[in-house]
Short mmCIF file of C-alpha atoms in Angstrom, two decimals:
data_model
loop_
_atom_site.label_atom_id
_atom_site.label_comp_id
_atom_site.label_asym_id
_atom_site.label_seq_id
_atom_site.Cartn_x
_atom_site.Cartn_y
_atom_site.Cartn_z
CA GLY A 1 -21.55 22.27 -12.08
CA ALA A 2 -23.02 25.11 -14.21
CA VAL A 3 -20.67 27.46 -15.81
CA VAL A 4 -21.12 31.12 -15.75
CA SER A 5 -18.41 33.48 -17.57
CA GLN A 6 -17.63 37.04 -17.02
CA HIS A 7 -15.83 39.41 -19.35
CA PRO A 8 -13.25 41.11 -18.94
CA SER A 9 -11.54 39.33 -15.96
CA TRP A 10 -9.77 42.70 -15.21
CA VAL A 11 -9.96 46.15 -16.54
CA ILE A 12 -8.37 49.55 -16.03
CA CYS A 13 -10.07 52.54 -16.90
CA LYS A 14 -9.57 56.34 -16.40
CA SER A 15 -11.66 58.30 -14.11
CA GLY A 16 -14.81 59.67 -15.91
CA THR A 17 -15.04 56.99 -18.36
CA SER A 18 -17.58 54.04 -18.45
CA VAL A 19 -17.02 50.37 -18.43
CA LYS A 20 -19.14 47.51 -19.43
CA ILE A 21 -18.87 44.00 -17.78
CA GLU A 22 -20.58 41.03 -19.40
CA CYS A 23 -21.97 38.12 -17.61
CA ARG A 24 -23.05 34.86 -19.47
CA SER A 25 -24.84 31.73 -18.42
CA LEU A 26 -23.11 29.11 -20.72
CA ASP A 27 -25.29 25.95 -20.15
CA PHE A 28 -28.66 26.94 -18.83
CA GLN A 29 -31.12 29.84 -19.50
CA ALA A 30 -31.17 32.27 -16.44
CA THR A 31 -34.11 34.49 -16.21
CA THR A 32 -32.45 36.07 -13.07
CA MET A 33 -28.93 37.07 -12.67
CA PHE A 34 -27.30 39.07 -9.77
CA TRP A 35 -24.60 41.57 -9.52
CA TYR A 36 -22.31 41.57 -6.49
CA ARG A 37 -19.46 43.74 -5.36
CA GLN A 38 -16.68 42.43 -3.07
CA PHE A 39 -14.12 44.49 -1.02
CA PRO A 40 -10.83 42.93 0.05
CA LYS A 41 -11.41 40.19 2.79
CA GLN A 42 -15.14 41.09 2.79
CA SER A 43 -18.01 38.99 1.74
CA LEU A 44 -20.39 39.65 -1.16
CA MET A 45 -22.52 42.62 -1.33
CA LEU A 46 -25.57 42.23 -3.53
CA MET A 47 -26.04 45.50 -5.66
CA ALA A 48 -28.67 44.49 -7.85
CA THR A 49 -30.99 41.63 -9.31
CA SER A 50 -31.08 41.41 -13.14
CA ASN A 51 -34.37 40.00 -14.49
CA GLU A 52 -34.53 39.27 -18.28
CA GLY A 53 -36.97 41.46 -20.15
CA SER A 54 -37.57 43.76 -17.29
CA LYS A 55 -35.81 46.45 -15.26
CA ALA A 56 -33.24 45.41 -12.63
CA THR A 57 -33.93 45.72 -8.95
CA TYR A 58 -31.30 47.64 -7.12
CA GLU A 59 -30.41 47.20 -3.44
CA GLN A 60 -30.61 50.11 -1.19
CA GLY A 61 -27.95 52.57 -1.43
CA VAL A 62 -26.67 51.52 -4.95
CA GLU A 63 -27.11 54.16 -7.52
CA LYS A 64 -29.10 53.01 -10.51
CA ASP A 65 -28.08 55.68 -12.87
CA LYS A 66 -24.35 54.83 -12.05
CA PHE A 67 -24.58 51.06 -12.31
CA LEU A 68 -26.78 50.40 -15.47
CA ILE A 69 -27.81 46.81 -15.77
CA ASN A 70 -29.20 45.15 -18.91
CA HIS A 71 -30.54 41.74 -18.94
CA ALA A 72 -30.65 41.47 -22.89
CA SER A 73 -31.34 37.70 -23.18
CA LEU A 74 -31.84 34.47 -21.15
CA THR A 75 -27.94 33.91 -21.29
CA LEU A 76 -26.65 37.41 -21.00
CA SER A 77 -26.58 40.43 -18.59
CA THR A 78 -24.33 43.32 -18.63
CA LEU A 79 -23.21 45.81 -15.92
CA THR A 80 -22.00 49.26 -17.02
CA VAL A 81 -20.36 51.42 -14.64
CA THR A 82 -20.89 55.01 -15.77
CA SER A 83 -18.63 57.97 -15.10
CA ALA A 84 -16.28 55.74 -12.95
CA HIS A 85 -14.40 57.16 -9.98
CA PRO A 86 -11.42 55.62 -8.08
CA GLU A 87 -13.97 54.52 -5.37
CA ASP A 88 -15.73 52.29 -7.94
CA SER A 89 -12.58 50.19 -8.13
CA SER A 90 -13.62 46.67 -6.75
CA PHE A 91 -14.21 43.13 -7.56
CA TYR A 92 -17.51 42.86 -9.33
CA ILE A 93 -19.00 39.22 -9.63
CA CYS A 94 -22.18 38.06 -11.22
CA SER A 95 -24.21 35.00 -10.67
CA ALA A 96 -26.93 33.18 -12.53
CA LEU A 97 -29.76 31.51 -10.93
CA ASN A 98 -30.67 28.06 -12.22
CA PRO A 99 -34.35 28.03 -12.39
CA GLY A 100 -34.59 24.31 -11.62
CA SER A 101 -32.41 24.02 -8.81
CA HIS A 102 -32.77 27.58 -7.45
CA GLU A 103 -28.99 27.38 -6.93
CA GLN A 104 -26.83 30.61 -7.91
CA TYR A 105 -23.74 29.76 -9.98
CA PHE A 106 -21.10 32.49 -9.97
CA GLY A 107 -18.73 33.93 -12.59
CA PRO A 108 -14.97 34.23 -12.03
CA GLY A 109 -15.22 38.00 -11.33
CA THR A 110 -13.88 41.15 -12.83
CA ARG A 111 -11.42 43.20 -11.10
CA LEU A 112 -12.06 46.96 -11.99
CA THR A 113 -9.47 49.35 -11.12
CA VAL A 114 -10.11 53.24 -12.01
CA THR A 115 -7.13 55.63 -12.23
CA GLU B 1 -33.77 40.91 10.81
CA ASP B 2 -32.46 37.87 8.95
CA GLN B 3 -28.92 37.18 9.71
CA VAL B 4 -26.09 34.54 8.92
CA THR B 5 -23.14 34.32 11.03
CA GLN B 6 -20.14 32.26 10.42
CA SER B 7 -17.43 31.13 12.82
CA PRO B 8 -14.78 31.29 13.08
CA GLU B 9 -13.54 33.92 11.08
CA ALA B 10 -10.25 32.10 10.36
CA LEU B 11 -9.06 28.60 10.94
CA ARG B 12 -5.58 27.37 10.70
CA LEU B 13 -5.23 23.41 10.47
CA GLN B 14 -2.31 21.05 9.91
CA GLU B 15 -2.92 18.70 6.96
CA GLY B 16 -4.89 15.80 8.21
CA GLU B 17 -6.44 17.67 11.02
CA SER B 18 -10.22 17.41 10.87
CA SER B 19 -12.49 20.05 11.99
CA SER B 20 -15.78 21.93 11.35
CA LEU B 21 -16.86 25.33 10.10
CA ASN B 22 -20.15 26.72 11.70
CA CYS B 23 -22.97 28.66 9.87
CA SER B 24 -25.74 30.00 12.28
CA TYR B 25 -28.81 31.70 10.93
CA THR B 26 -31.92 33.70 12.57
CA VAL B 27 -34.00 33.04 9.30
CA SER B 28 -37.20 31.20 9.88
CA GLY B 29 -38.84 29.28 7.13
CA LEU B 30 -35.62 28.64 5.43
CA ARG B 31 -35.77 28.03 1.77
CA GLY B 32 -32.51 26.76 1.27
CA LEU B 33 -28.95 26.93 2.84
CA PHE B 34 -25.97 27.07 0.40
CA TRP B 35 -22.15 26.58 0.97
CA TYR B 36 -19.60 27.88 -1.50
CA ARG B 37 -15.87 27.96 -1.74
CA GLN B 38 -13.92 30.91 -2.84
CA ASP B 39 -10.49 31.20 -3.74
CA PRO B 40 -8.44 34.43 -3.73
CA GLY B 41 -9.39 36.62 -6.80
CA LYS B 42 -11.88 34.16 -8.04
CA GLY B 43 -15.77 33.97 -7.82
CA PRO B 44 -17.51 31.49 -5.36
CA GLU B 45 -17.76 27.86 -6.38
CA PHE B 46 -20.81 26.10 -5.55
CA LEU B 47 -20.58 23.11 -3.19
CA PHE B 48 -23.92 22.28 -1.44
CA THR B 49 -27.44 22.98 -1.08
CA LEU B 50 -29.51 21.69 2.21
CA TYR B 51 -33.07 22.39 2.32
CA SER B 52 -34.34 20.53 5.61
CA ALA B 53 -32.97 19.83 9.25
CA GLY B 54 -31.40 16.44 9.32
CA GLU B 55 -30.05 16.63 5.74
CA GLU B 56 -26.35 15.87 4.99
CA LYS B 57 -24.41 16.20 1.80
CA GLU B 58 -20.89 14.88 1.05
CA LYS B 59 -18.35 15.78 -1.43
CA GLU B 60 -14.76 14.50 -1.22
CA ARG B 61 -13.48 15.49 2.11
CA LEU B 62 -16.27 17.73 2.85
CA LYS B 63 -19.60 17.01 4.56
CA ALA B 64 -22.46 19.55 5.22
CA THR B 65 -25.12 19.18 7.72
CA LEU B 66 -28.24 21.16 8.74
CA THR B 67 -30.27 21.67 11.91
CA LYS B 68 -32.93 24.09 12.51
CA LYS B 69 -30.56 26.74 13.68
CA GLU B 70 -27.22 26.05 11.95
CA SER B 71 -25.09 24.19 9.46
CA PHE B 72 -21.90 22.73 9.75
CA LEU B 73 -19.12 21.91 7.07
CA HIS B 74 -17.01 19.27 8.32
CA ILE B 75 -13.49 18.96 6.66
CA THR B 76 -12.29 15.45 7.22
CA ALA B 77 -8.26 15.03 6.90
CA PRO B 78 -7.74 18.36 4.90
CA LYS B 79 -5.27 18.82 2.40
CA PRO B 80 -3.40 22.26 1.62
CA GLU B 81 -5.49 22.46 -1.54
CA ASP B 82 -8.61 22.88 0.71
CA SER B 83 -7.40 26.13 1.87
CA ALA B 84 -9.77 28.78 0.83
CA THR B 85 -12.78 30.91 2.17
CA TYR B 86 -15.68 29.00 2.79
CA LEU B 87 -19.09 31.06 2.33
CA CYS B 88 -22.49 30.17 3.84
CA ALA B 89 -25.59 31.61 2.24
CA VAL B 90 -29.41 31.35 2.98
CA ARG B 91 -32.39 31.99 1.05
CA PRO B 92 -35.10 33.42 3.12
CA PRO B 93 -38.82 33.01 2.79
CA GLY B 94 -39.06 36.64 1.86
CA SER B 95 -37.15 36.01 -1.26
CA GLY B 96 -40.11 34.84 -3.18
CA ASN B 97 -39.01 33.62 -6.59
CA THR B 98 -36.07 36.13 -6.69
CA GLY B 99 -33.57 33.64 -5.50
CA LYS B 100 -31.79 36.31 -3.44
CA LEU B 101 -29.29 35.08 -0.93
CA ILE B 102 -28.08 36.41 2.43
CA PHE B 103 -24.44 35.72 2.89
CA GLY B 104 -22.29 35.19 6.06
CA GLN B 105 -18.88 36.73 6.47
CA GLY B 106 -17.07 33.63 5.62
CA THR B 107 -14.38 31.44 7.02
CA THR B 108 -10.95 31.51 5.89
CA LEU B 109 -9.33 28.24 6.19
CA GLN B 110 -5.63 27.77 5.91
CA VAL B 111 -4.32 23.99 5.86
CA LYS B 112 -0.56 23.85 6.49
CA PRO B 113 1.48 20.87 5.00
#
């Protein structure tokens, strides 16, 4: 299957600081990537759709100024959590859409802890 | 409203005890149903895509089937390494070319040796 990487796999940051998470599609070009958030024992919650060369589309209730998304190339999307607070602590997962098969392939996830 | 419901929420099996997981959906004009496996602390791993009623796909001990209202993930003679959460997702017609998926809540499977 297709490979999607995320970096870092885990990060601890202090309240008020910003943290950037990278998502890379390693073996296909992805014009569309997605960012999800997952709470313990819950399913995936879509935060936003990242489109290469255009602005991200955010889901209702997701603060676009807090969760900055940049889709810089066909293989890289980044999520920056700005002015992080403890309630932003979560498991963040990205996925890349294979344009040929329309299948989403997921990264391994990033565990963010805000202290 | 488009909905995806998975049952049961949790399933415990003995090694070798076959069973099925259910995914029912209210989406009409489905543009794809997807099964994923997720291990704790990891991202979901793609398993299958199904597009039309009657379609079946197999991979090792897993077989996915699709009807007009639901999908089943059959697990034959499971092993402890099959323990994971299995997620079902559908791509509704309103998703256009975005590829957005609607996920179910998942079924957590535990297979005991």
